Every structure is written in C-alpha cells, then in structure tokens.
Short mmCIF file of C-alpha atoms in Angstrom, two decimals:
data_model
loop_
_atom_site.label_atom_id
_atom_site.label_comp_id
_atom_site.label_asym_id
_atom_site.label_seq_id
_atom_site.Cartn_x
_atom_site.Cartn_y
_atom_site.Cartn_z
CA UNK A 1 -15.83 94.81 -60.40
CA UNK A 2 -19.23 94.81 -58.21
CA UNK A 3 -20.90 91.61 -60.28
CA UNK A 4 -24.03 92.96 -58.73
CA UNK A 5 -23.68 96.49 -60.28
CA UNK A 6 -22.46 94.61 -63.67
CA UNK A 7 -25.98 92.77 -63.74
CA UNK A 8 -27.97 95.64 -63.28
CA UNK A 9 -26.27 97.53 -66.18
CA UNK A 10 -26.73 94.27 -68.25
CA UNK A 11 -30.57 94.39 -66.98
CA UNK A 12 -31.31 97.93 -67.37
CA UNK A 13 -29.24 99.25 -69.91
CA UNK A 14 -29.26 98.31 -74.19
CA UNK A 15 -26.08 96.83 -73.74
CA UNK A 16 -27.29 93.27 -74.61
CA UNK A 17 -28.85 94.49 -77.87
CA UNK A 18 -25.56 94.10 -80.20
CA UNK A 19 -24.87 90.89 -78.94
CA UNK A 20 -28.27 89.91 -79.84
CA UNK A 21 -28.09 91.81 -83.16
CA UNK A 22 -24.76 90.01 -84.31
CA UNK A 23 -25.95 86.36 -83.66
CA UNK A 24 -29.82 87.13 -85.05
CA UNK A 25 -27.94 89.06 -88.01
CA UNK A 26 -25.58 86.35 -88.69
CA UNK A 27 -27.99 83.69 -88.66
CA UNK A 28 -30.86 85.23 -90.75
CA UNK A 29 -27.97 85.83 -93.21
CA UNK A 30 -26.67 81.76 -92.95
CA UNK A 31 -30.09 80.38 -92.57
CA UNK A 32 -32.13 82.57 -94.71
CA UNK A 33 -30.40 83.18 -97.43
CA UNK A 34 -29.33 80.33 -99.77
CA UNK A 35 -25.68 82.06 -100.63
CA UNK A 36 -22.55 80.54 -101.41
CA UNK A 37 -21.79 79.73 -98.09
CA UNK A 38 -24.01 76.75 -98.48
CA UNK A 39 -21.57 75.20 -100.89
CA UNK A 40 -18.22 73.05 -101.06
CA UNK A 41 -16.29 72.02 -99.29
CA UNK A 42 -15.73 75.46 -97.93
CA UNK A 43 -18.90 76.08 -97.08
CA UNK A 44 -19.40 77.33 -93.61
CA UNK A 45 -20.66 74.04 -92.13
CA UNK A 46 -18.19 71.53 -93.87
CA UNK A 47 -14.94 72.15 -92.07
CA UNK A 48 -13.99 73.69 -89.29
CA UNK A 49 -11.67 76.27 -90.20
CA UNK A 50 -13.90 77.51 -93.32
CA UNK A 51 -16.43 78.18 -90.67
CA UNK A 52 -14.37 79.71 -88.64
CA UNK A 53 -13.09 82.17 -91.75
CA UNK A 54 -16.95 82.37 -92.70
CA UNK A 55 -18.10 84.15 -89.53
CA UNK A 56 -15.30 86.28 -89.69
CA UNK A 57 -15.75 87.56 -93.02
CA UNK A 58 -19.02 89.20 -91.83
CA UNK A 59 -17.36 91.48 -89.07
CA UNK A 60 -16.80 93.58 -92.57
CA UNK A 61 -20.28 94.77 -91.45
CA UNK A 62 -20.37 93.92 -87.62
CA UNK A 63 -17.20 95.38 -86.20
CA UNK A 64 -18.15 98.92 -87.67
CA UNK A 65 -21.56 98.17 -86.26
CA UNK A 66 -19.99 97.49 -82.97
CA UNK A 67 -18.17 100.57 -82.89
CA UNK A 68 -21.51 102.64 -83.67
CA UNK A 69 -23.20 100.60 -80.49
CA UNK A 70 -20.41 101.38 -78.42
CA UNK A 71 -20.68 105.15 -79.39
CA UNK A 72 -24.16 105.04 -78.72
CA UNK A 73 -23.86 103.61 -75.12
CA UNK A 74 -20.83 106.17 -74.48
CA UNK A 75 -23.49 108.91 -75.13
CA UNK A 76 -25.26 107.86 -72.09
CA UNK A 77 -24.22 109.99 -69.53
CA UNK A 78 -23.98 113.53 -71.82
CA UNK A 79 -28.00 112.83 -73.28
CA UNK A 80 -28.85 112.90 -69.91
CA UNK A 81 -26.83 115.48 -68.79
CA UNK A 82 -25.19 113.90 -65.73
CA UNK A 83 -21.47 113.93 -66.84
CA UNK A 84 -20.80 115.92 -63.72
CA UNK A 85 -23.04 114.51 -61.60
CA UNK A 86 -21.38 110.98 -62.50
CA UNK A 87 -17.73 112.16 -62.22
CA UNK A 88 -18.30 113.92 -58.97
CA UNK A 89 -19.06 110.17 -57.61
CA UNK A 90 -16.00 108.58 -55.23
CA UNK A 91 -15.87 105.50 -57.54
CA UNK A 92 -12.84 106.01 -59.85
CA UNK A 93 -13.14 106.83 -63.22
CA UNK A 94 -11.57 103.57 -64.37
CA UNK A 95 -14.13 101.63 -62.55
CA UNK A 96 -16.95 103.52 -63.83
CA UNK A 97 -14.89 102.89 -67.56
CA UNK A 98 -14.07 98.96 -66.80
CA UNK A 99 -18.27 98.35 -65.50
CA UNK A 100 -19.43 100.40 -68.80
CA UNK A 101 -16.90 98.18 -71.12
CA UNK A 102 -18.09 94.85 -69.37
CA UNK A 103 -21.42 95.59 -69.58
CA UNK A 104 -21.16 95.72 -73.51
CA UNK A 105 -18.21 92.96 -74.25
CA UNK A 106 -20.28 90.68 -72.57
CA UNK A 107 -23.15 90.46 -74.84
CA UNK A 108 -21.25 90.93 -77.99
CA UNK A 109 -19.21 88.07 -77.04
CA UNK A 110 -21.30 86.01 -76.21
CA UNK A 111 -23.66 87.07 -79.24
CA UNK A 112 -20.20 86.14 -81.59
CA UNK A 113 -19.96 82.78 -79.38
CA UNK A 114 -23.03 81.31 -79.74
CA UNK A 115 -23.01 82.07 -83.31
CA UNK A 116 -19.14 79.68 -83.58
CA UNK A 117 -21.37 77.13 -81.61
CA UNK A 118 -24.00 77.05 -83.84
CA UNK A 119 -21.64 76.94 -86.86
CA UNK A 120 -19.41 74.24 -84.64
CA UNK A 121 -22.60 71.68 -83.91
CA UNK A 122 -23.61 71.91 -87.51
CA UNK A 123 -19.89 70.83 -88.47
CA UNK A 124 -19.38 68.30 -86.15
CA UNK A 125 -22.64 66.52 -86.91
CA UNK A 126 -21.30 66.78 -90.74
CA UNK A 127 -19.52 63.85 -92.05
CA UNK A 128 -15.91 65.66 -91.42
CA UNK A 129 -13.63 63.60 -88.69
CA UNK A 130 -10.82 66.07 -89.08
CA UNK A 131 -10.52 68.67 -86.04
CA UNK A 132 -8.10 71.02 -86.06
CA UNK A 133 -7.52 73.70 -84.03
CA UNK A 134 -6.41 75.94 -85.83
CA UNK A 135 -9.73 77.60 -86.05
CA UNK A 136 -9.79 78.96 -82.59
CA UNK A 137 -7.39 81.77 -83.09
CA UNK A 138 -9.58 82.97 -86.07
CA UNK A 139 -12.85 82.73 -84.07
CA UNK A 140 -10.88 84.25 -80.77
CA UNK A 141 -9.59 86.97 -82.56
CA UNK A 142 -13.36 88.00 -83.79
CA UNK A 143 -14.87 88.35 -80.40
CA UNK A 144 -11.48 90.80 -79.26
CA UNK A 145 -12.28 92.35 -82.37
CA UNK A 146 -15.74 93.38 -81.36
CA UNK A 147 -14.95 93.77 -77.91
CA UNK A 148 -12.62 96.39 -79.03
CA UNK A 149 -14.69 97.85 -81.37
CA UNK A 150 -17.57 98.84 -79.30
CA UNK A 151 -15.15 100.02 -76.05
CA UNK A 152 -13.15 101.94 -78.75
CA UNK A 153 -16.61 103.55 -79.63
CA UNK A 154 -17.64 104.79 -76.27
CA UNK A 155 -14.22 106.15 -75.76
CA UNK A 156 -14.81 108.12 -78.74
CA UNK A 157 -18.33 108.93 -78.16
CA UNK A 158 -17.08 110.13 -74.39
CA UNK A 159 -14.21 112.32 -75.92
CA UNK A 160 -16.81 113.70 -78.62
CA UNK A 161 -20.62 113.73 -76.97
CA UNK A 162 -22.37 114.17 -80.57
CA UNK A 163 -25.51 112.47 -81.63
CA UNK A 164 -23.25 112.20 -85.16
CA UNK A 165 -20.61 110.50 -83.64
CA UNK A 166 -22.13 107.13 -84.06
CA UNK A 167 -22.93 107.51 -87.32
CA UNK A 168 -19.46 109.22 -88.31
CA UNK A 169 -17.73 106.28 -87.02
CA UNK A 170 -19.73 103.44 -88.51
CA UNK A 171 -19.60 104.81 -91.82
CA UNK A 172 -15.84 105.70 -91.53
CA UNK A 173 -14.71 102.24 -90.52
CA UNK A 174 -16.84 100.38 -92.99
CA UNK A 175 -15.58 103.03 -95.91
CA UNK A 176 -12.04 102.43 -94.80
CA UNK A 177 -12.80 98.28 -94.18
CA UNK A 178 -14.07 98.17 -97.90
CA UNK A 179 -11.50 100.45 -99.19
CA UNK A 180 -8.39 98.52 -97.76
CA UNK A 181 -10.23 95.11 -99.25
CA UNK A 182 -10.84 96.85 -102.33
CA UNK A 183 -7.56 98.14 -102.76
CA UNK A 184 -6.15 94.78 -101.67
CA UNK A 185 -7.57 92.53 -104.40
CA UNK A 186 -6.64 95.39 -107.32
CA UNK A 187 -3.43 94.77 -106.50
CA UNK A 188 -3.20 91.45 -105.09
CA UNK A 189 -6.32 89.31 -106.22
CA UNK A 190 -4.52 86.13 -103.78
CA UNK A 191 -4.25 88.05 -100.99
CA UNK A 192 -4.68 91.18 -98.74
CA UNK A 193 -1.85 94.00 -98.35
CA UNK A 194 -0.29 94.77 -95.11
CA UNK A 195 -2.47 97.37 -94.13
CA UNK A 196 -5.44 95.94 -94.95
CA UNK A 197 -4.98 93.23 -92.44
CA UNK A 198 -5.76 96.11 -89.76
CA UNK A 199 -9.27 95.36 -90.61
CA UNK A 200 -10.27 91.95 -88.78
CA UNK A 201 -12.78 90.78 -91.88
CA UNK A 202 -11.30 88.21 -93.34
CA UNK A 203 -11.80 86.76 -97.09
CA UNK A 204 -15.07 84.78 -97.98
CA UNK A 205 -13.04 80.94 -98.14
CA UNK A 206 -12.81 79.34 -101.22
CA UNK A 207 -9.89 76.65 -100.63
CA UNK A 208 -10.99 74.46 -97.34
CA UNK A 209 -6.82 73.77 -97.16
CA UNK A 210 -6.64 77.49 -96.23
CA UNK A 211 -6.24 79.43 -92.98
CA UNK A 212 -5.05 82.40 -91.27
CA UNK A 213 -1.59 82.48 -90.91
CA UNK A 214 -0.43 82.79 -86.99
CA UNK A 215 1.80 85.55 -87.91
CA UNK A 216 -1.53 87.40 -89.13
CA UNK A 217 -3.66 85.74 -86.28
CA UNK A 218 -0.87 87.88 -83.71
CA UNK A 219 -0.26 90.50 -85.46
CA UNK A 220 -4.10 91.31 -85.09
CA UNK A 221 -4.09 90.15 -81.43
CA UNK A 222 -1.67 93.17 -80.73
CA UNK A 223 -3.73 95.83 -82.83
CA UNK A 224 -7.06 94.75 -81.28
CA UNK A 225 -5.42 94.58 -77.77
CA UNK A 226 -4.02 98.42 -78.33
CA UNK A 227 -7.30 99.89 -79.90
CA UNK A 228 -9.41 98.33 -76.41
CA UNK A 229 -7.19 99.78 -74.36
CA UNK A 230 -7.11 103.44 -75.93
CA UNK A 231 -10.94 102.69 -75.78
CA UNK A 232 -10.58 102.30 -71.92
CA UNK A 233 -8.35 104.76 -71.60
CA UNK A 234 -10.54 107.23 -73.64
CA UNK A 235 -13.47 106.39 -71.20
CA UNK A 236 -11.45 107.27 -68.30
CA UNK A 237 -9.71 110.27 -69.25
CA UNK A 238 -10.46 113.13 -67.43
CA UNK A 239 -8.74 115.80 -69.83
CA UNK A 240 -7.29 116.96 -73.02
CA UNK A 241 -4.01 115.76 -72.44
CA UNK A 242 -5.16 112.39 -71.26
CA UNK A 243 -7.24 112.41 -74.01
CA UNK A 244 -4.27 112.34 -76.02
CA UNK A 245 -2.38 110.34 -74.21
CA UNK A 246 -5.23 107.42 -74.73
CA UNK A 247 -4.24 107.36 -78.69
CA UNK A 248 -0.74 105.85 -77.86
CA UNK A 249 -1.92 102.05 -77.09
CA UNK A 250 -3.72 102.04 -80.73
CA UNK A 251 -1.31 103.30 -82.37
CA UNK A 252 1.61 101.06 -80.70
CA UNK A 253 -0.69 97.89 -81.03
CA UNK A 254 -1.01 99.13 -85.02
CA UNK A 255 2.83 99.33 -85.58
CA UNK A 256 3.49 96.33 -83.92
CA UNK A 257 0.99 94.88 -86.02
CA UNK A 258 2.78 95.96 -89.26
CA UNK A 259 5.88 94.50 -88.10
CA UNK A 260 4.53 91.20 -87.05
CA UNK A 261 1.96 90.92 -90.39
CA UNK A 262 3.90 88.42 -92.69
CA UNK A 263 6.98 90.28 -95.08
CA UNK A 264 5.10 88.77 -98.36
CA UNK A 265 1.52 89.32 -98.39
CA UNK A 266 1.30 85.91 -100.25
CA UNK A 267 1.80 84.64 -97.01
CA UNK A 268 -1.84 85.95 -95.18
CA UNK A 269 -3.32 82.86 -96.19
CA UNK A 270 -0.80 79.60 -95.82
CA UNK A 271 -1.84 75.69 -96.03
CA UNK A 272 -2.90 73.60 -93.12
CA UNK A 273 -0.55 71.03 -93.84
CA UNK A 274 -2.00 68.55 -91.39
CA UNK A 275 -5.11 68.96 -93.06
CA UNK A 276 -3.50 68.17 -96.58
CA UNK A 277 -1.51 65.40 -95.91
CA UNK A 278 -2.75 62.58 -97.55
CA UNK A 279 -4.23 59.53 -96.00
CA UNK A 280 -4.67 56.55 -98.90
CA UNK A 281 -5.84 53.40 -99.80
CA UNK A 282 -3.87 51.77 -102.14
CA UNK A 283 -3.61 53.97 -105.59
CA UNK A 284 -6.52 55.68 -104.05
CA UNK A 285 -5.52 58.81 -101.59
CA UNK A 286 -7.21 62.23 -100.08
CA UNK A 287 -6.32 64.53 -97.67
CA UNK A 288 -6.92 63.86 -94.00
CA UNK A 289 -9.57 66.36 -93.96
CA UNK A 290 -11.55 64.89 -96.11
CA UNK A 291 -10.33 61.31 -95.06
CA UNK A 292 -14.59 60.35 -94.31
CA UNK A 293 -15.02 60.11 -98.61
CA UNK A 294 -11.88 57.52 -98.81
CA UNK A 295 -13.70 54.09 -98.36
CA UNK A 296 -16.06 54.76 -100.78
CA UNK A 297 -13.82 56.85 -103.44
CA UNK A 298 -11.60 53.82 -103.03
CA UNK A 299 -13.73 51.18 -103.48
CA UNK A 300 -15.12 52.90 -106.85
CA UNK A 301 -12.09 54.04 -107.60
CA UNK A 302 -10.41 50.27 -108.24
CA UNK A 303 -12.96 49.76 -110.81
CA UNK A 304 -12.35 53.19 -112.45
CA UNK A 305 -8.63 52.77 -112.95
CA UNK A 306 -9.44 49.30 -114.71
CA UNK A 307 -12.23 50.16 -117.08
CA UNK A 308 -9.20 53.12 -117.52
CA UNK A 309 -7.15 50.59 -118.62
CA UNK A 310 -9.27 48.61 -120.52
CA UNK A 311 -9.51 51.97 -122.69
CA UNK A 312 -6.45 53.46 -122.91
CA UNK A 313 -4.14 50.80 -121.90
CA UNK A 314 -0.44 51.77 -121.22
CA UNK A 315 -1.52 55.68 -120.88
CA UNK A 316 -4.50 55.19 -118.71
CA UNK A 317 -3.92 56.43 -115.33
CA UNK A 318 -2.62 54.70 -112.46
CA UNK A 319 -4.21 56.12 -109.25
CA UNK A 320 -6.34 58.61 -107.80
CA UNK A 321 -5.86 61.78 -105.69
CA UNK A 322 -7.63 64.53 -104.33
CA UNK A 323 -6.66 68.10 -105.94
CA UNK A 324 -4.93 70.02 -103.83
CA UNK A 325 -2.94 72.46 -105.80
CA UNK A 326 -3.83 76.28 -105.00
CA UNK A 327 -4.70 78.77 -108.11
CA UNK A 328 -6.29 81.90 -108.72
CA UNK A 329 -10.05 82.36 -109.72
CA UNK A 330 -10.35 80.69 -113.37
CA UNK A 331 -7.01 79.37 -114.04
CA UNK A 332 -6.27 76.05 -115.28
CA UNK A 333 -6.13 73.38 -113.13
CA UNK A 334 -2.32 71.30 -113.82
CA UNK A 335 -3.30 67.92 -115.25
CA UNK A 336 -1.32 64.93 -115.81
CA UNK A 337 -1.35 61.68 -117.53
CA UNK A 338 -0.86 59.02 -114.38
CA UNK A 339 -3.24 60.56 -112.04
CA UNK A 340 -7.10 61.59 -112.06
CA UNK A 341 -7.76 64.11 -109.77
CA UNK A 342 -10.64 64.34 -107.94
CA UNK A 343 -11.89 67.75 -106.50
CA UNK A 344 -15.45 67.34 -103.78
CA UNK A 345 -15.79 71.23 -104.78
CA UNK A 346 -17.53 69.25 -108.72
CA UNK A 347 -20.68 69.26 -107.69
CA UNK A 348 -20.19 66.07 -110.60
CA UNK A 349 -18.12 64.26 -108.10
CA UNK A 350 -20.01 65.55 -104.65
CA UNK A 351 -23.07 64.27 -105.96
CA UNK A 352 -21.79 60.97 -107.03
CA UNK A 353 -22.58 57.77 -105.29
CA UNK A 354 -22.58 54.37 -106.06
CA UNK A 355 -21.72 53.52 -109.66
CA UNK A 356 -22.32 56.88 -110.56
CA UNK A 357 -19.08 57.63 -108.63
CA UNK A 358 -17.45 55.28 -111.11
CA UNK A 359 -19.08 56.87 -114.18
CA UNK A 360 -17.92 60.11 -113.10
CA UNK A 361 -14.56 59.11 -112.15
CA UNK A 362 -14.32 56.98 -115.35
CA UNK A 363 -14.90 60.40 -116.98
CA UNK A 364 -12.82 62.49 -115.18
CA UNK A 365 -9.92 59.93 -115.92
CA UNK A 366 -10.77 59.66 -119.07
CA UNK A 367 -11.09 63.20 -120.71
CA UNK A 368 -10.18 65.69 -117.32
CA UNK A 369 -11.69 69.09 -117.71
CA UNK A 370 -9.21 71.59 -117.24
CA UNK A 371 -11.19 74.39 -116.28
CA UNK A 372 -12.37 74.06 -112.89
CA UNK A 373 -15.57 73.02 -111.38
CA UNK A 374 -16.31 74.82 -108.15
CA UNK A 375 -19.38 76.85 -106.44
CA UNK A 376 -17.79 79.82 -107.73
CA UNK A 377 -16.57 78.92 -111.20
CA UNK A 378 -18.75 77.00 -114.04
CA UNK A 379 -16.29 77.09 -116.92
CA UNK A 380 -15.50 72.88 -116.75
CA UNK A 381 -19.25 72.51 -117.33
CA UNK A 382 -18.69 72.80 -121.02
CA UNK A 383 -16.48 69.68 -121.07
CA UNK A 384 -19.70 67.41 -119.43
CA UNK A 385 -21.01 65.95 -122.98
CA UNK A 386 -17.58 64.87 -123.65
CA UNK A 387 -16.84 63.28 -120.48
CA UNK A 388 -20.02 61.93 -120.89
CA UNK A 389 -19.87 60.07 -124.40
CA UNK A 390 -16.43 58.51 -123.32
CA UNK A 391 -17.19 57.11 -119.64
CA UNK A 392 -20.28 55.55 -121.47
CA UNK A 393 -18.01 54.32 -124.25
CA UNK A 394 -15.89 52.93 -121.33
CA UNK A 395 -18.75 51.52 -119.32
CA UNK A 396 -20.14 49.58 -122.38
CA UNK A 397 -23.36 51.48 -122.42
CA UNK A 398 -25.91 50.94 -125.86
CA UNK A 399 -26.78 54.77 -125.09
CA UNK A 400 -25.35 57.93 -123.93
CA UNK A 401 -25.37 58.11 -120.09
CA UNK A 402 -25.03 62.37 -118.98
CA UNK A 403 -23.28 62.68 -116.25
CA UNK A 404 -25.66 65.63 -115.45
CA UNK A 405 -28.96 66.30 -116.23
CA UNK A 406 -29.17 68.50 -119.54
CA UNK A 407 -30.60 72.17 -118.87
CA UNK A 408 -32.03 74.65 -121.44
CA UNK A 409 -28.71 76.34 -121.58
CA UNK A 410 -26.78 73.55 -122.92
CA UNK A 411 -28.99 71.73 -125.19
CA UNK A 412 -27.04 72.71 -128.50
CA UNK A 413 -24.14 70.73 -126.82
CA UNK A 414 -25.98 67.85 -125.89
CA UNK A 415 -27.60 67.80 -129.49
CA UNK A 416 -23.82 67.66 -130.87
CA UNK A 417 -22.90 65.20 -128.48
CA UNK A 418 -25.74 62.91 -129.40
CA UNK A 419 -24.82 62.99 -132.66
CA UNK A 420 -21.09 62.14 -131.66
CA UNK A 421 -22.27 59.42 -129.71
CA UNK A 422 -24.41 57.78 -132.72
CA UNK A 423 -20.70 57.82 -135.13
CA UNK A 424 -18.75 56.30 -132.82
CA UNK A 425 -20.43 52.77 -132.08
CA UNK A 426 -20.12 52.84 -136.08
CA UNK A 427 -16.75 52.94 -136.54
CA UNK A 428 -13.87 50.02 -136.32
CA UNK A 429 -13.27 48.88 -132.74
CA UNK A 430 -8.99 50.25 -132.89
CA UNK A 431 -10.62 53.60 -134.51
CA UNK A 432 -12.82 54.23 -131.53
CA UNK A 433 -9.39 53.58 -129.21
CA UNK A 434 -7.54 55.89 -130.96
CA UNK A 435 -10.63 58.72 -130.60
CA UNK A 436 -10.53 58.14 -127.06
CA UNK A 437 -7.01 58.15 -126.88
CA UNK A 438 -6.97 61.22 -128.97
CA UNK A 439 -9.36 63.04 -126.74
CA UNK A 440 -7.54 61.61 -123.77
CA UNK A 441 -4.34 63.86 -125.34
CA UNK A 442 -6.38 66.86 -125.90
CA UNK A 443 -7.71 67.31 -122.60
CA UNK A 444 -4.78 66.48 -120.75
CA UNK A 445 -3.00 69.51 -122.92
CA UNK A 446 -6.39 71.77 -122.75
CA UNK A 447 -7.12 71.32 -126.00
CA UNK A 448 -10.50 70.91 -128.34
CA UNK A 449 -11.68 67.80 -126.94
CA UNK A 450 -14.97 66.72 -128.85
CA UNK A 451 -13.18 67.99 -132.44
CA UNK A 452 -10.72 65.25 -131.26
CA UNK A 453 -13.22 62.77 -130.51
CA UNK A 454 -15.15 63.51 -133.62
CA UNK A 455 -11.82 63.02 -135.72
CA UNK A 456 -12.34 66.74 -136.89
CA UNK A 457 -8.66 67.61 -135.61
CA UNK A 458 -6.14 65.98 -133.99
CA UNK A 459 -4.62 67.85 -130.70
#
C-alpha cells in the first residue's frame, strides 16, 4: 500500500470523522454524565478488566454506527458518478478496496485506542496494584469489531449504491444487537445465549471478578475476522457472482463462532481466578485485586473481631473476608456465623476510614445485612439503624452513632431506632447480650432483626 496515497485519503477524505466520533462520544458519555459507571468497584476506572468490559458495552451503539460510516464512505465513488471511471484505472481492484479499508480502520482504531488509554491512565493512577491481562483480548477484540464493521459497510454500500443503505444498516444491526440482548436476559438474566454473542457489546459489569471468557474472546475473533473479509471482498468484487461469493467468509467466521462460543451459556462470563485468590493478613484476607485496602482493613479489622467478642463471645466471628460469591440481581447474599464479609461495592464500607472502618465492620459483624449493598441494588439499606444501634452498643457509645447520615426517606426508621436505642441502655447488662445475640441469629438467618433486638420476637 502507497503510504503516500493512504495519507492523502486520510487528509482529504471524512474517513477520520468516526474515529473522532467514537472517542468524543465515549468520553462525553464517561465524563459528562454521572452514570453508574462512576461506581464500585466495577466502575470503569477501578480495575482493569471492568474498564475494559465498560468500553465495550458501548459498541451496542458504535459498531452499528461504524457500519453506517463505512456505508457512507462506500458511496463515494457512485454520488459522484465515477464507478467506471475508477474501475477502468490499472490499479487492481483489491488495492483500490485494501487503501479505502485502511483509510477508515485507521481512525476508528485509533479513535477506540485512545479511548482504552484514557480509561487505562485513569486506572493505573487509581489505588489498584493488580494488572492483569486479561483485559487486552476484550479491548482487542473491540477495535476488530469496528474495523469490521465499517469495511463490512462499504462492501455493502458498494454492492447496493443507495443513499438508504446507511441508514438500513445502522438501524438493522442495532435492532438485531438489542434484540439478541433482549432476548438473552428473558431467558438467561446471568448471561447471554449463543447467538447473541455474535454481537461484540458486551454486558454493563457488575462483578469486578468477572471477564470474558477466552472461548468467547475467540470465538468472536473468528466472526469479526470473516465479516472484514466479506467486507473486502465485497469492495472488490467486480460481479454478481463474486458478489456472492464475498458472503462465504462471514458466514464461515459465524459458524465457527457458534462452535467455539462456550456449550453452557453460563460460561460467557467465568472468574479471574488470579484476581480472586486471596492475599491475607492474619484472620484478615481480600482478593489480590483489591490487595491495596488490606493494611488498613486489617489493622481495623483486629479491633473489630475483639469488640466482636467482647459482645457475643463464643459465636462472635473469627475473621474477615472479602465477598466473593457470584449471585443474581437481588438475591441474598450466603452469610455465616465465623466470618464477616466485607463487600467495597457498600458504599458503608467504601466510605469508611479510620475508626469508622471499625464501626462499620463492628456492624457488619455484628448484625450482617443480607440483602446486598451495591451501586445497583439498595435493599441492605433498610438494615442501617440496626447495624447502627448494635456497633454503638459494641463501641460503648452514650448515644446512637448512624453509620450513615439519615435522609428524608428513612426518618420513620431512624425515629424507631432511636427509640430502640433509649430501651436498651435500660435494661440488665446479660438482657442486652442476649438482644444482641438474638439479633446476631436473626440476621445471620435473614430474619426480622430490630423485632429481635426490641425483644418483640425471637428469630
């Protein structure tokens, strides 16, 4: 390829606009927009392979987009009328095909690149010390799949020269993109169906131990690699039959795809285990990828498991782990007795410094909330003025410490919990044990936990 005649098509032509339009687009809708994405430890700047899976979950939008550019572009020659003028020329039509691609993967991949950089400084100047990489198959797989894309569209738009062809395409992908997603989480909330994994969008993350399984990460590899090269061969094709012919490497690369795409869809999404394995310090443990929170979640921690103890003696838990077990959307998280465990996704405990680390750990220990506490779920919330009136019990305090500040929407609990607080100082010392001990039992079994306190029930 003539790099001179590539930089004059790069100079003169609206090939650079996607590129520019993906990384402007992507970062007015990080930057701008104060979405989930911000939040957790799967937020797009925490971890490296949540930002990988982050920027990928917007090709939803892009890699239809890029198909539309790419149709536009391929409409070049026929609005000007100089199809045969141009194929009359003694360069080969594959040349003319392979200078035309260039000229449009370059920008869009280096539009999608600088984006992964931006997202890759922010991460590595975030407290994370865990690198995997993991994340580069996710983020490599993204630029071939708007590479492909856009080629794919000016093969199209060369084999059908219609100002609607752009248009038809974009809204057919992104109809059959939402569609297989849609489809996908009917049946499957947990993960997507085979077909569905034809689409390169991946899932919003929720669960930073999470990633794209290299089975998945291939199988899309292949399908990607056959739909570019019926795109070239589309732009080169000089007849009907060829025409025809071009369809084969898309749908090979798509049937190879379904073979490779895991047997059980469960298995789209598997665990990194590297980044789960625990790393610990004494009863105190987390998983490497979040290994920059152990020395101070351990040095709080010690004090935690003995004002624990002091409460609950023989039951009171014996050491302290990060969560790690996976669940749908609003089920229960599995408690048990010997361990408190500690999830950065509660804003309660990502918040938390100091002693107020041991407060909330006191109360976690204490009376665990079994619904969970993420950006995207706010059920555990409700358990807050409990948690509260025991870690203070714990801690000794003459007044009722929240662990959160009380809002407008909750003041009916914190008015019952006040009043909870003011009857227990009042009773006998081995009664307010047994409440506490009582309460412990009802949490741990998901159970009424301030009727327990109160004495109103017993779990």
């Amino acid at each position: 390829m003539n790099g001179r005649l590539l930089g004059t098509e790069l100079k003169r032509s609206a090939a650079p606009w996607p590129g520019l339009v993906v990384l402007a687009g992507s970062l007015a809708i990080f930057f701008l927009i104060d979405g989930i994405w911000w939040r957790g430890t799967a937020g797009w700047t925490a971890h490296w392979t949540p930002m990988a899976l982050w920027t990928r979950s917007w090709l939803l939008y892009w890699w239809p987009l890029a198909a539309g550019f790419g149709a536009v572009y391929g409409l070049r020659e026929s609005r000007s009328r100089m199809t045969e003028l141009v194929a009359t020329t003694p360069r080969p039509a594959w040349r003319r095909a392979t200078l035309s691609a260039a000229a449009m993967a370059i920008p869009l991949a280096s539009g999608f690149g600088l984006l992964t950089v931006v997202g890759a400084v922010r991460v590595a100047l975030g407290p994370t010390t865990y690198l995997p990489l993991g994340w580069l198959p996710i983020s490599l797989v993204a630029v071939l799949a708007l590479v492909a894309a856009a080629v794919f569209g000016m093969g199209i738009a060369r084999a059908v020269p219609s100002v609607l062809t752009p248009p038809a395409l974009v809204l057919s992908l992104l109809m059959t993109c939402m569609l297989l997603q849609q489809n996908a989480e009917e049946k499957l909330p947990s993960a997507p169906g085979r077909f569905a994994l034809l689409s390169p969008a991946t899932a919003q993350p929720r669960q930073m131990l999470l990633t794209l399984s290299a089975s998945v990460d291939l199988g899309q590899a292949l399908w990607l690699l056959g739909l570019l090269t019926t795109g070239l061969a589309l732009l080169s094709a000089a007849g009907k039959r060829a025409r025809l012919l071009a369809a084969i490497p898309a749908l090979a690369g798509a049937v190879l795809a379904l073979l490779v795409f895991p047997a059980d869809v469960r298995d789209t999404y598997v665990v990194d285990k590297a980044a789960a394995a625990m790393v610990c310090d004494g009863p105190v443990c987390v998983t490497r990828a979040n290994s920059s929170h152990l020395p101070e979640l351990a040095a709080h921690g010690r004090e935690a498991l003995r004002r624990m103890r002091d409460a609950l003696g023989e039951q009171a838990p014996t050491e302290i782990r990060e969560n790690t077990g996976l669940r749908a959307l609003g089920d229960h998280r599995e408690l048990t007795g010997g361990v408190v465990l500690v999830d950065f996704d509660d804003p309660l405990i990502a918040e938390a410094s100091g002693d107020g680390l041991t407060r909330v750990l006191v109360a976690q220990g204490l009376v665990p909330n079994c619904a969970a506490r993420t950006p995207w779920e706010s059920g555990g919330l409700a358990d807050v003025p409990v948690q509260s009136i025991a870690a203070s019990w714990a801690l000794g305090d003459h007044r009722l410490q929240p662990l959160r500040t009380p809002d407008a929407y909750s003041q009916l609990s914190w008015e019952n919990a006040e009043a909870s607080w003011a009857k227990l100082p009042a009773l006998p010392a081995a009664e307010q044990r047994s409440r506490i001990a009582l309460a412990h039992a009802a949490a741990l079994s998901c159970q009424d936990k301030r009727a327990a306190l109160t004495g109103e029930t017993s779990p």
